Short mmCIF file of C-alpha atoms and ligand atoms in Angstrom, two decimals:
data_model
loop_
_atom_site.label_atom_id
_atom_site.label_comp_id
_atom_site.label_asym_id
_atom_site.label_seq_id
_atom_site.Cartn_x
_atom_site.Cartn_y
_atom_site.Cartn_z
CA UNK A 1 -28.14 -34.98 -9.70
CA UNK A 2 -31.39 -37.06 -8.58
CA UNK A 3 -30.91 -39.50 -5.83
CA UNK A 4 -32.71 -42.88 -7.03
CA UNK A 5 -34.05 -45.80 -4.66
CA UNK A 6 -30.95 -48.53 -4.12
CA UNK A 7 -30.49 -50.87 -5.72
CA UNK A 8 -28.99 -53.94 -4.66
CA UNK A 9 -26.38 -56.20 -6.15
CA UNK A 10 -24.88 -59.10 -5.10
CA UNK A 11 -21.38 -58.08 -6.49
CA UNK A 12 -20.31 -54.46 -7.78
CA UNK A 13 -17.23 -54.02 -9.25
CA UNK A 14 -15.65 -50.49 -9.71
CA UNK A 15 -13.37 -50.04 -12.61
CA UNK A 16 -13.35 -51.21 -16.14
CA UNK A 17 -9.80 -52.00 -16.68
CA UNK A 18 -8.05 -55.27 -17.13
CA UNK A 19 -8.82 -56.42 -13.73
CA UNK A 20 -12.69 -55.11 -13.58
CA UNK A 21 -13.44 -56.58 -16.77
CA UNK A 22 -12.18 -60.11 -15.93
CA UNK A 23 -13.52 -59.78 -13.01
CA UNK A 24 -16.80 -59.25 -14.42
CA UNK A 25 -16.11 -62.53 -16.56
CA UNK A 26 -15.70 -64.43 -13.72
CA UNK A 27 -18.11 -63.01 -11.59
CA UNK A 28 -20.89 -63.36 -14.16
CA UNK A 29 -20.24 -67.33 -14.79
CA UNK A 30 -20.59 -67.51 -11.12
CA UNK A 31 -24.00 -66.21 -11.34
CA UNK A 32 -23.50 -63.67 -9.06
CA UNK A 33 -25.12 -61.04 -11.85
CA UNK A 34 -22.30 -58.50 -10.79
CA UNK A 35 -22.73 -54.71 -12.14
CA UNK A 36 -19.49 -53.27 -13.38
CA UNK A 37 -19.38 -49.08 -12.86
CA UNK A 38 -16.68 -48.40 -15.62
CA UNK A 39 -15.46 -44.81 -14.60
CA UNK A 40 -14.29 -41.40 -16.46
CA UNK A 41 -11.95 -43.71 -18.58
CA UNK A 42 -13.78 -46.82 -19.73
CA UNK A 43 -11.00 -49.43 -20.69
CA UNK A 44 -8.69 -48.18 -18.53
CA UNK A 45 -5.24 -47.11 -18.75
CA UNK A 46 -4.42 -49.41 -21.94
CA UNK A 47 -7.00 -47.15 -24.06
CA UNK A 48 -4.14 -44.74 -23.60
CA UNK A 49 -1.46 -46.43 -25.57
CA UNK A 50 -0.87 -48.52 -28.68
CA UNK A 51 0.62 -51.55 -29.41
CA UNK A 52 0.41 -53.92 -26.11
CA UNK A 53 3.14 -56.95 -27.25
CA UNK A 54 3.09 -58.86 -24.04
CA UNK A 55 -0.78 -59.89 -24.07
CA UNK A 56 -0.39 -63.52 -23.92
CA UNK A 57 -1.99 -64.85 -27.17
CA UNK A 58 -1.65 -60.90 -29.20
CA UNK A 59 1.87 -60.89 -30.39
CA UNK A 60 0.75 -57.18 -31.15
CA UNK A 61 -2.25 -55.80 -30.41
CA UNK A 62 -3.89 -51.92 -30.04
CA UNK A 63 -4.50 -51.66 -26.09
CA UNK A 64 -7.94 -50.02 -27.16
CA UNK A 65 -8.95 -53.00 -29.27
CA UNK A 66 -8.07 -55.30 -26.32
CA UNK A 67 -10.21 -53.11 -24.03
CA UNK A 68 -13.31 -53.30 -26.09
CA UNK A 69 -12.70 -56.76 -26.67
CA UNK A 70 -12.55 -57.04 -22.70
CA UNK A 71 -15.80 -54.99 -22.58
CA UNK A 72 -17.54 -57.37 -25.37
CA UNK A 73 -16.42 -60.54 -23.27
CA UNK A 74 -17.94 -59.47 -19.86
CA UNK A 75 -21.02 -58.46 -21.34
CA UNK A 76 -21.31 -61.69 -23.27
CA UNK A 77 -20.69 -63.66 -20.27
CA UNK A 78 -23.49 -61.61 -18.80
CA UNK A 79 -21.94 -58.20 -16.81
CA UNK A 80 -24.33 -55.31 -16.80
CA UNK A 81 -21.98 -52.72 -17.74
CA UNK A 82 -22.96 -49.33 -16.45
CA UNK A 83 -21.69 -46.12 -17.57
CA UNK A 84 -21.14 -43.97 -14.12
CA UNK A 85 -18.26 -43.11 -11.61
CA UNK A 86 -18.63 -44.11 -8.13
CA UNK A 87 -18.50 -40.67 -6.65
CA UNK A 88 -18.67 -42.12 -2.72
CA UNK A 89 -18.36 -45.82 -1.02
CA UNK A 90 -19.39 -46.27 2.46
CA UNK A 91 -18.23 -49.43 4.02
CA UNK A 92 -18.88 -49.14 7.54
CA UNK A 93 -22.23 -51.09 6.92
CA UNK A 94 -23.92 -54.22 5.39
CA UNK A 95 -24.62 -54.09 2.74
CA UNK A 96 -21.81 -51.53 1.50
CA UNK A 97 -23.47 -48.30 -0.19
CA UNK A 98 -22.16 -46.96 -3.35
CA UNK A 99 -23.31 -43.73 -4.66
CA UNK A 100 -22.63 -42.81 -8.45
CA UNK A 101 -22.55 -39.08 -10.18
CA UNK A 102 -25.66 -40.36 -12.26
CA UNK A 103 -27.75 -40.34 -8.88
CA UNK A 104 -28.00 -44.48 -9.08
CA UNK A 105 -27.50 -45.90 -5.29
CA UNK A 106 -26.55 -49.66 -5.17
CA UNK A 107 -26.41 -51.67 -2.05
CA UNK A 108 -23.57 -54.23 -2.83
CA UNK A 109 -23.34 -57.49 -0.41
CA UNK A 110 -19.32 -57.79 -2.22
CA UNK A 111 -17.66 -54.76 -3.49
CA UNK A 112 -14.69 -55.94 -6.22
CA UNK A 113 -12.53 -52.41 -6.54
CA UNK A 114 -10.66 -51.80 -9.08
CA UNK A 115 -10.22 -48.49 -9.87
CA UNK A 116 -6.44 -48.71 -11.23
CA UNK A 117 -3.91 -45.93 -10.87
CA UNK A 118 -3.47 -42.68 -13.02
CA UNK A 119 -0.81 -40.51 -14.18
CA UNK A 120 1.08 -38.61 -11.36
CA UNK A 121 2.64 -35.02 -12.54
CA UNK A 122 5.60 -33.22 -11.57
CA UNK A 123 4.02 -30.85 -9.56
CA UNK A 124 5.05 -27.73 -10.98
CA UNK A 125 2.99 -24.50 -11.14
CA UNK A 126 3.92 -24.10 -14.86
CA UNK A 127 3.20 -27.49 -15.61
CA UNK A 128 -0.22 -27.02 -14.48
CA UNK A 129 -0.70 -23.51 -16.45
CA UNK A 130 -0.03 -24.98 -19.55
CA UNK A 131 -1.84 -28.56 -19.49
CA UNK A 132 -3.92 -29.20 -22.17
CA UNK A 133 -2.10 -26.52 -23.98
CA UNK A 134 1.44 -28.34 -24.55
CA UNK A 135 1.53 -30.39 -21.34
CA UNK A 136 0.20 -33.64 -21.88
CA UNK A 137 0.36 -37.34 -20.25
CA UNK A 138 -0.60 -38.88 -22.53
CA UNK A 139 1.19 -39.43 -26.46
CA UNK A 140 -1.69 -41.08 -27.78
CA UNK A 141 -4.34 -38.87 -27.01
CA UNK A 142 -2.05 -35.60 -28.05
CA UNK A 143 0.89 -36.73 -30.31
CA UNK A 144 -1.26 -35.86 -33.44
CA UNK A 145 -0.68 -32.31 -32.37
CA UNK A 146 2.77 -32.09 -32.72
CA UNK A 147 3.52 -32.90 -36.45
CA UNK A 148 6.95 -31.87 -37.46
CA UNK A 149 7.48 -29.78 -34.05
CA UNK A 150 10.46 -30.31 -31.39
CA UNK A 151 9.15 -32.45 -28.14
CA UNK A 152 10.41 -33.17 -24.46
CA UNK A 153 9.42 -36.60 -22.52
CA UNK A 154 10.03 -37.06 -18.99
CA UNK A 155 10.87 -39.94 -17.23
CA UNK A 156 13.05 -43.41 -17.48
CA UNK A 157 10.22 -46.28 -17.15
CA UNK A 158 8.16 -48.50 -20.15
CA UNK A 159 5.69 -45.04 -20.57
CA UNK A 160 8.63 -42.92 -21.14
CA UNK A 161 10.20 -44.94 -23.68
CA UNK A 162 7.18 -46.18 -25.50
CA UNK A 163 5.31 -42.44 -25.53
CA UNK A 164 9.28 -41.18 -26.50
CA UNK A 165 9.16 -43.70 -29.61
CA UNK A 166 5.25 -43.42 -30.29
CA UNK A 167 6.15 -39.37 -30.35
CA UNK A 168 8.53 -39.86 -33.66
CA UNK A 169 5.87 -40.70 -35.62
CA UNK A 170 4.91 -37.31 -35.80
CA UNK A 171 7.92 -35.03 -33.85
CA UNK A 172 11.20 -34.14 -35.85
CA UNK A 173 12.73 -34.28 -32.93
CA UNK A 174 12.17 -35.94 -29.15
CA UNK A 175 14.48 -35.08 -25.86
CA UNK A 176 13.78 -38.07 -23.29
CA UNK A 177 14.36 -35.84 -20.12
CA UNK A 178 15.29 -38.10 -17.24
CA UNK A 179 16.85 -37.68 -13.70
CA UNK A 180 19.26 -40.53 -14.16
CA UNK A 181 21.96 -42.44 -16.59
CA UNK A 182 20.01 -45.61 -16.48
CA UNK A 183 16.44 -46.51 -17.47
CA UNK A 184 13.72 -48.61 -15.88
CA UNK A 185 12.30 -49.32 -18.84
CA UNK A 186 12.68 -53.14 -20.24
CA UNK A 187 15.61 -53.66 -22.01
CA UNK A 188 13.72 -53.93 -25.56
CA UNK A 189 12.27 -50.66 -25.33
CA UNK A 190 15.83 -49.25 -24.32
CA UNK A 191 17.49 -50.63 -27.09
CA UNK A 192 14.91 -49.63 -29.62
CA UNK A 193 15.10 -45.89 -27.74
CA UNK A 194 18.99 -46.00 -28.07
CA UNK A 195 19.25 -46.46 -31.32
CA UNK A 196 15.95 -44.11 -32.45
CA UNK A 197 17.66 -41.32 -34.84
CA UNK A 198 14.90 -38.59 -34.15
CA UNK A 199 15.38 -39.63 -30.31
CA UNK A 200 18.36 -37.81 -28.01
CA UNK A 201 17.90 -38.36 -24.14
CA UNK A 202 19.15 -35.72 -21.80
CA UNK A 203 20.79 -37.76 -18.67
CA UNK A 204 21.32 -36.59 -15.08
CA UNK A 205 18.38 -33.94 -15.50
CA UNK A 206 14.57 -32.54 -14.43
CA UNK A 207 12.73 -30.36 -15.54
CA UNK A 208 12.96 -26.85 -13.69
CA UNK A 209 9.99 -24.99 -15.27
CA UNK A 210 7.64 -25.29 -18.14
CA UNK A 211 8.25 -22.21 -20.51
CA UNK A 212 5.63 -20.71 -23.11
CA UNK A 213 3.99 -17.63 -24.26
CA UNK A 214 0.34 -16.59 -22.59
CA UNK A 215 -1.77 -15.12 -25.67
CA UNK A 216 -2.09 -17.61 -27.13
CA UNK A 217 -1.36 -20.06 -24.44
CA UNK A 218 1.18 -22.44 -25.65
CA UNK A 219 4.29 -24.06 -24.79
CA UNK A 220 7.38 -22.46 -26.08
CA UNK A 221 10.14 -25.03 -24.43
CA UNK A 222 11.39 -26.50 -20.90
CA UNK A 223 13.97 -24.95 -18.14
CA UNK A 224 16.24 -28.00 -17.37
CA UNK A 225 18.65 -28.71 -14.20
CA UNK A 226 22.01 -30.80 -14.01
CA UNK A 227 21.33 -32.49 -10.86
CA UNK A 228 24.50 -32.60 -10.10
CA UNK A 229 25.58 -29.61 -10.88
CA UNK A 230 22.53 -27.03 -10.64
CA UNK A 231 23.07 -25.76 -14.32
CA UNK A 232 20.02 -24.49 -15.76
CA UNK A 233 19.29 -24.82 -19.40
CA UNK A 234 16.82 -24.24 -22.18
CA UNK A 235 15.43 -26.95 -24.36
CA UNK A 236 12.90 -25.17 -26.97
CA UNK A 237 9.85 -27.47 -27.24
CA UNK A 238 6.05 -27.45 -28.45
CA UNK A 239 4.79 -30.55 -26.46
CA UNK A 240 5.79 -31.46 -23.16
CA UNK A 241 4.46 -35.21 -21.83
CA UNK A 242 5.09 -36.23 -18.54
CA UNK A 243 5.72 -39.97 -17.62
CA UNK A 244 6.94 -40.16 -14.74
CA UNK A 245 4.62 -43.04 -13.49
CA UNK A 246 1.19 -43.84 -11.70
CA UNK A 247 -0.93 -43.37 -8.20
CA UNK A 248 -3.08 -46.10 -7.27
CA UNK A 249 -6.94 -44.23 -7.58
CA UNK A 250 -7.55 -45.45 -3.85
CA UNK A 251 -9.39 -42.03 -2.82
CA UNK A 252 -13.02 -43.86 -2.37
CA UNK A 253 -11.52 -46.02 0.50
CA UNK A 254 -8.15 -43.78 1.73
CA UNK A 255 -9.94 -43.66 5.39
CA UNK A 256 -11.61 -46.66 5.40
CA UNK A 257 -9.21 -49.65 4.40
CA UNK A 258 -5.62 -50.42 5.39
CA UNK A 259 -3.41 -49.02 2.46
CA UNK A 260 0.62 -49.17 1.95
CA UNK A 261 3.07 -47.85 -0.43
CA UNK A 262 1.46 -44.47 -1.06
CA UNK A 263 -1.52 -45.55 -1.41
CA UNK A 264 -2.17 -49.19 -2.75
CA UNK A 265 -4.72 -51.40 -0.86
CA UNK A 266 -3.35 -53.80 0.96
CA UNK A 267 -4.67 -56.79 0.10
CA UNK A 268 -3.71 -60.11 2.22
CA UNK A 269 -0.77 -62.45 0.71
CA UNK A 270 -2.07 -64.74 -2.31
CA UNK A 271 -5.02 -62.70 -2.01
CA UNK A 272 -7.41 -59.99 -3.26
CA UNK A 273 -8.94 -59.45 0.78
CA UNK A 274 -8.92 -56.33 1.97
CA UNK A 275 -8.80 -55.16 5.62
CA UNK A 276 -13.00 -55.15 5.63
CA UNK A 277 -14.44 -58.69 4.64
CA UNK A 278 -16.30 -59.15 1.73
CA UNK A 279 -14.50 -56.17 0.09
CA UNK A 280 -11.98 -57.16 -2.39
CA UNK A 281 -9.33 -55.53 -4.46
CA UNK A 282 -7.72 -55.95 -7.97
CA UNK A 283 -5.10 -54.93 -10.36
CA UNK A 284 -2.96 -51.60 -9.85
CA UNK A 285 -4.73 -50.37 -6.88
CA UNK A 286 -3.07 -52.54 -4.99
CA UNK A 287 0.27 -53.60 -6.61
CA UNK A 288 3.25 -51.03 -6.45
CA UNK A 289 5.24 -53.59 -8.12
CA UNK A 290 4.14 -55.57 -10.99
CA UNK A 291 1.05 -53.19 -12.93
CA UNK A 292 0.50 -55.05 -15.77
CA UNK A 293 -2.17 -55.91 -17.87
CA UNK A 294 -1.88 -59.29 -17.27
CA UNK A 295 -1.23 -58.98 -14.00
CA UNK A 296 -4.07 -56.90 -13.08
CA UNK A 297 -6.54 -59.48 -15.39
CA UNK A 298 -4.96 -62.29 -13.13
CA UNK A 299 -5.98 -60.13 -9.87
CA UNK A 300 -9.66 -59.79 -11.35
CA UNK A 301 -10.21 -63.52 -11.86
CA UNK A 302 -8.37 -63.92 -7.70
CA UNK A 303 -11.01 -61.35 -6.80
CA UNK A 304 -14.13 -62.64 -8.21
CA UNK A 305 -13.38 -66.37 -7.16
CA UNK A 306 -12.75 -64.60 -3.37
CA UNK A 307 -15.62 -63.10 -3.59
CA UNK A 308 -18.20 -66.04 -4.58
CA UNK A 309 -16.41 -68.15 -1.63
CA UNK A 310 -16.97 -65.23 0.82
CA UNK A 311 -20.84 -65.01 -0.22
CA UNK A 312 -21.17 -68.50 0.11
CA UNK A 313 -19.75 -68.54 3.32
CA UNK A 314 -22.07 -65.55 4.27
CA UNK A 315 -25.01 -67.91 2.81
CA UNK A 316 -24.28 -70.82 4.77
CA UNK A 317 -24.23 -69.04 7.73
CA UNK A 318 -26.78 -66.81 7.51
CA UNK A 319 -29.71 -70.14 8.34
CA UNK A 320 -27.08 -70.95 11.21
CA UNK A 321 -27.48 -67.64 12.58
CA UNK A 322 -31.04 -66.94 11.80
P1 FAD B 1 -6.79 -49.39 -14.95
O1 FAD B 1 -6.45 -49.87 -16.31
O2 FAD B 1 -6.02 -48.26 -14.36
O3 FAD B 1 -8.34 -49.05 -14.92
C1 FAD B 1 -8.93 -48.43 -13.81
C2 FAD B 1 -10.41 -48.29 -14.08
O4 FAD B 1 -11.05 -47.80 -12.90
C3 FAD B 1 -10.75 -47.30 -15.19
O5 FAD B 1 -11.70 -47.89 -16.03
C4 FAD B 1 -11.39 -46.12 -14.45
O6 FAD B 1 -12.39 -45.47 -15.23
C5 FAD B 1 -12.01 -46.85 -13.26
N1 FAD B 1 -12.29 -46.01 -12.11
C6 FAD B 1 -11.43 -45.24 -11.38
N2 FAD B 1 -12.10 -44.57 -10.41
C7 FAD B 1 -13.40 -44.94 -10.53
C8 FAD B 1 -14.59 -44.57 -9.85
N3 FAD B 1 -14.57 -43.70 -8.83
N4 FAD B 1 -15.76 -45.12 -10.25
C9 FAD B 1 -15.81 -46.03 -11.25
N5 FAD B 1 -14.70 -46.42 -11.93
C10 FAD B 1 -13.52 -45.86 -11.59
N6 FAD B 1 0.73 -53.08 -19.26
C11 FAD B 1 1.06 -54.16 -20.00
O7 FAD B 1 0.94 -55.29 -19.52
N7 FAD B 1 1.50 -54.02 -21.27
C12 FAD B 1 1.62 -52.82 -21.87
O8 FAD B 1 2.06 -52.72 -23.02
C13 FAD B 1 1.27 -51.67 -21.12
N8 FAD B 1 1.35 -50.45 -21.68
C14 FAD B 1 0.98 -49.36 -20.96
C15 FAD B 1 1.05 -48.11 -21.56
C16 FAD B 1 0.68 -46.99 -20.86
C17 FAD B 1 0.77 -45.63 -21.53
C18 FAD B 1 0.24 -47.11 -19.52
C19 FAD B 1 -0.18 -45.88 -18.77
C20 FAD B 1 0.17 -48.35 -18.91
C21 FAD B 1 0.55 -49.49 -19.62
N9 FAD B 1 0.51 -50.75 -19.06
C22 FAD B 1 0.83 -51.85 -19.80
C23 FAD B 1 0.05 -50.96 -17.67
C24 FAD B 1 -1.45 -51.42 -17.71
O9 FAD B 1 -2.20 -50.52 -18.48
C25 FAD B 1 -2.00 -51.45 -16.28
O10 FAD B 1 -1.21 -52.34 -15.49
C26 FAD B 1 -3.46 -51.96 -16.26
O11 FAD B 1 -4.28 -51.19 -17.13
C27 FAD B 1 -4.05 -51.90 -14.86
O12 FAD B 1 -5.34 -52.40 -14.93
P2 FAD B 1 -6.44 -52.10 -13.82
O13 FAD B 1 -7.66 -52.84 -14.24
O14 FAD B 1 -5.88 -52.39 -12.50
O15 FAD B 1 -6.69 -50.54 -13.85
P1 NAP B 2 7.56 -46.21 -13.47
O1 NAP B 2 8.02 -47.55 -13.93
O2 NAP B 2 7.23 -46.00 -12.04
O3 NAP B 2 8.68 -45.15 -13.92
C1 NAP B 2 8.56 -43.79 -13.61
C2 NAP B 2 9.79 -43.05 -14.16
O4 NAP B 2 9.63 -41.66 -13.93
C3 NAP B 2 11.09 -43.49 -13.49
O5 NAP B 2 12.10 -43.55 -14.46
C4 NAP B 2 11.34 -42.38 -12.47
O6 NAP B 2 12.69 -42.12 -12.27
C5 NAP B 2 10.72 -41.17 -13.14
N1 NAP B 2 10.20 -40.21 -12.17
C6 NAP B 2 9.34 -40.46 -11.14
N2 NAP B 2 9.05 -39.31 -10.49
C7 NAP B 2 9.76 -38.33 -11.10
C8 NAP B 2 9.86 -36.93 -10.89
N3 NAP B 2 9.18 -36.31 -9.92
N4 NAP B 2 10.68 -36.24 -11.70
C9 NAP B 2 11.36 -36.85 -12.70
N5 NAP B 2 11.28 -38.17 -12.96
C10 NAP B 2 10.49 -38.90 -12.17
O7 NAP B 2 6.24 -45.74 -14.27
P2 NAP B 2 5.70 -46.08 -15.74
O8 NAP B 2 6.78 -45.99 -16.74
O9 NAP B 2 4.48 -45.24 -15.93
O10 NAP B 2 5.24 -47.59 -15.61
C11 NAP B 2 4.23 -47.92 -14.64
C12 NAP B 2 3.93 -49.41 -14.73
O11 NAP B 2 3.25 -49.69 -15.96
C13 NAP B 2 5.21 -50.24 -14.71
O12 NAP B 2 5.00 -51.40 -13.95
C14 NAP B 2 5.42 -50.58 -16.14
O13 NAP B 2 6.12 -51.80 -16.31
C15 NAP B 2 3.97 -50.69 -16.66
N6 NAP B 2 4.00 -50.44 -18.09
C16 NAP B 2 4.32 -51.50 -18.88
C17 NAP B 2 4.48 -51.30 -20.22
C18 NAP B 2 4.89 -52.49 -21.05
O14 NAP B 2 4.85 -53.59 -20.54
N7 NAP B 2 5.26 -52.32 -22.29
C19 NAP B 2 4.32 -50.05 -20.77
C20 NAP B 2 4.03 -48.97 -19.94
C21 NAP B 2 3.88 -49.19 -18.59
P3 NAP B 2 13.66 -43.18 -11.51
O15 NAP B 2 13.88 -44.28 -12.49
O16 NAP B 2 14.86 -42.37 -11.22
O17 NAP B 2 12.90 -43.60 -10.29
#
């Protein structure tokens, strides 16, 4: 990696999910020619599923289309889209210095993050042996995989259900593995889970240990406990996907802004502020409760329009204090 000279912006945003994207939308008709750093996953988290039905204005539509759609929009409305992570952020000094993995250096007057959550894991030591080689989070990238073969899900919220039901298009059959009687998930998906004939879901149980053979590597099934009894017991499987939720992607800023709720940025009420002004924060990073598309689009707008009133503030004082 080269180091290059800074470069300054006005406004970077981090993240190209729903809330970086509209951000960028926003940003861009304010003329504040923001630069948008997309990240490992450009699109964001919805480039990992399929149908999205509550997009207002989509009754159905692929969560990849709508991401490239996104993409197209910011660009059009003039958001230099840059493909890079943002490997380090130092906001202890005006302007705020971002480093990416390309080598590019920008000095940002407003930082916009938005960096989204990802998939947590169970934690297990097995589970980590055999990812990428039957352990997956994520249906659509892997699903293909498992044509006509047995599969376990885990977890009771929205990407349990709707990886469980995406999974019968190719599984003959799919165990939804989850630690309690009731689901999270909305009460649409439920009901379309309940009455799936390829689908049978294992109540009142976790997943002990990820089974398999070593040459080749491959999973082979899943160890499961009764919670409330202890009773251990084998569920043969080929695929293994784990949904048991998200982490807000807050390490870039973990020791320098005020976070909550294992991690989320805490942004101030009716607000996208964070603890350092002129730093701003959208869509799952910092909301533990609603993490939705639409949500996290809403969030981008809140966080642009924060931001142009901050740097107007800035300009109007800057004379004043000159
Ligand atoms: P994300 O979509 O998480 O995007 C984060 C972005 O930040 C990514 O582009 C990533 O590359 C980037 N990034 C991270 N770190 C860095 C870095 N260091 N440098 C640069 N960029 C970085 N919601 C709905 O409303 N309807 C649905 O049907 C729906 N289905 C879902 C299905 C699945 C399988 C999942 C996992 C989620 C689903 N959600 C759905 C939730 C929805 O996807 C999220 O609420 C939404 O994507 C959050 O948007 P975001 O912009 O905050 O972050
Ligand atoms: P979630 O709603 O947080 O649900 C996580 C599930 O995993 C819960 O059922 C939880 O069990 C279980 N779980 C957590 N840790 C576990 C562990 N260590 N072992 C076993 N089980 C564990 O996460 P999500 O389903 O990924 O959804 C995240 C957000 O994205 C939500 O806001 C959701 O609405 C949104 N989303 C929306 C859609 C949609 O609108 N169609 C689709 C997907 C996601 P408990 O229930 O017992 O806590």
């Amino acid at each position: 990696m080269s180091v290059s000279a800074p470069r300054h912006v006005r406004v970077l945003i981090i993240g190209s999910g729903p809330a970086g994207y509209t951000a960028g939308v926003y940003a861009s008709r304010a003329m504040l020619n923001p630069v948008l750093v997309q990240g490992i996953e450009p699109g964001g988290q919805l480039t990992t599923t399929t149908e999205v039905e509550n997009w207002p204005g989509d009754t159905e539509v692929q969560g990849p289309d709508l991401m490239v759609r996104m993409e197209a929009h910011a660009r059009a409305m003039g958001c230099e889209i840059v493909s890079d992570i943002i490997t380090s952020l130092d906001l202890s000094s005006r302007p705020f210095t971002a480093t990416a993995d390309s080598g590019a250096v920008y000095k940002a007057d407003a930082v916009i993050l938005a960096t989204g959550a990802r998939a947590k894991w169970l934690g297990l030591p097995s589970e980590q042996k055999f990812r990428g080689f039957g352990v997956s989070a994520c249906a659509t990238c892997d699903g293909f995989f498992y044509r006509g073969q047995e599969i376990v899900v885990v977890g009771g919220g929205n990407t349990a259900v709707e990886e469980a039901l995406f999974l019968t298009n190719f599984a003959s059959k799919v165990t939804l593995v989850h630690r309690r009687e009731e689901l999270r998930a909305e009460k649409i998906l439920q009901e379309r889970l309940l009455k799936h004939p390829k689908i049978t879901p294992l109540w009142f149980h976790e997943i002990d240990e990820v089974i398999g053979a070593a040459d080749p590597l491959g999973v082979e099934g899943v160890r499961v406990r009764d919670v409330r009894t202890g009773a251990i017991t084998e569920i043969p499987a080929k695929g293994v996907f784990v949904a048991i939720g998200h982490a807000p992607a807050s390490e870039l800023v973990k020791d320098q802004l005020e976070l909550h709720n294992g991690g989320y940025v805490k942004v101030k009420a009716g607000s996208t502020e964070t603890s350092i002004p002129g730093v701003f924060a959208a869509g799952d990073l910092t909301d533990h409760k609603y993490r939705q598309a639409v949500t996290s689009a809403g969030m981008g707008c809140m966080a642009a329009l924060d931001a142009e009133h901050w740097l107007a503030a800035q300009e109007a004082l800057a004379p004043a204090m000159a």
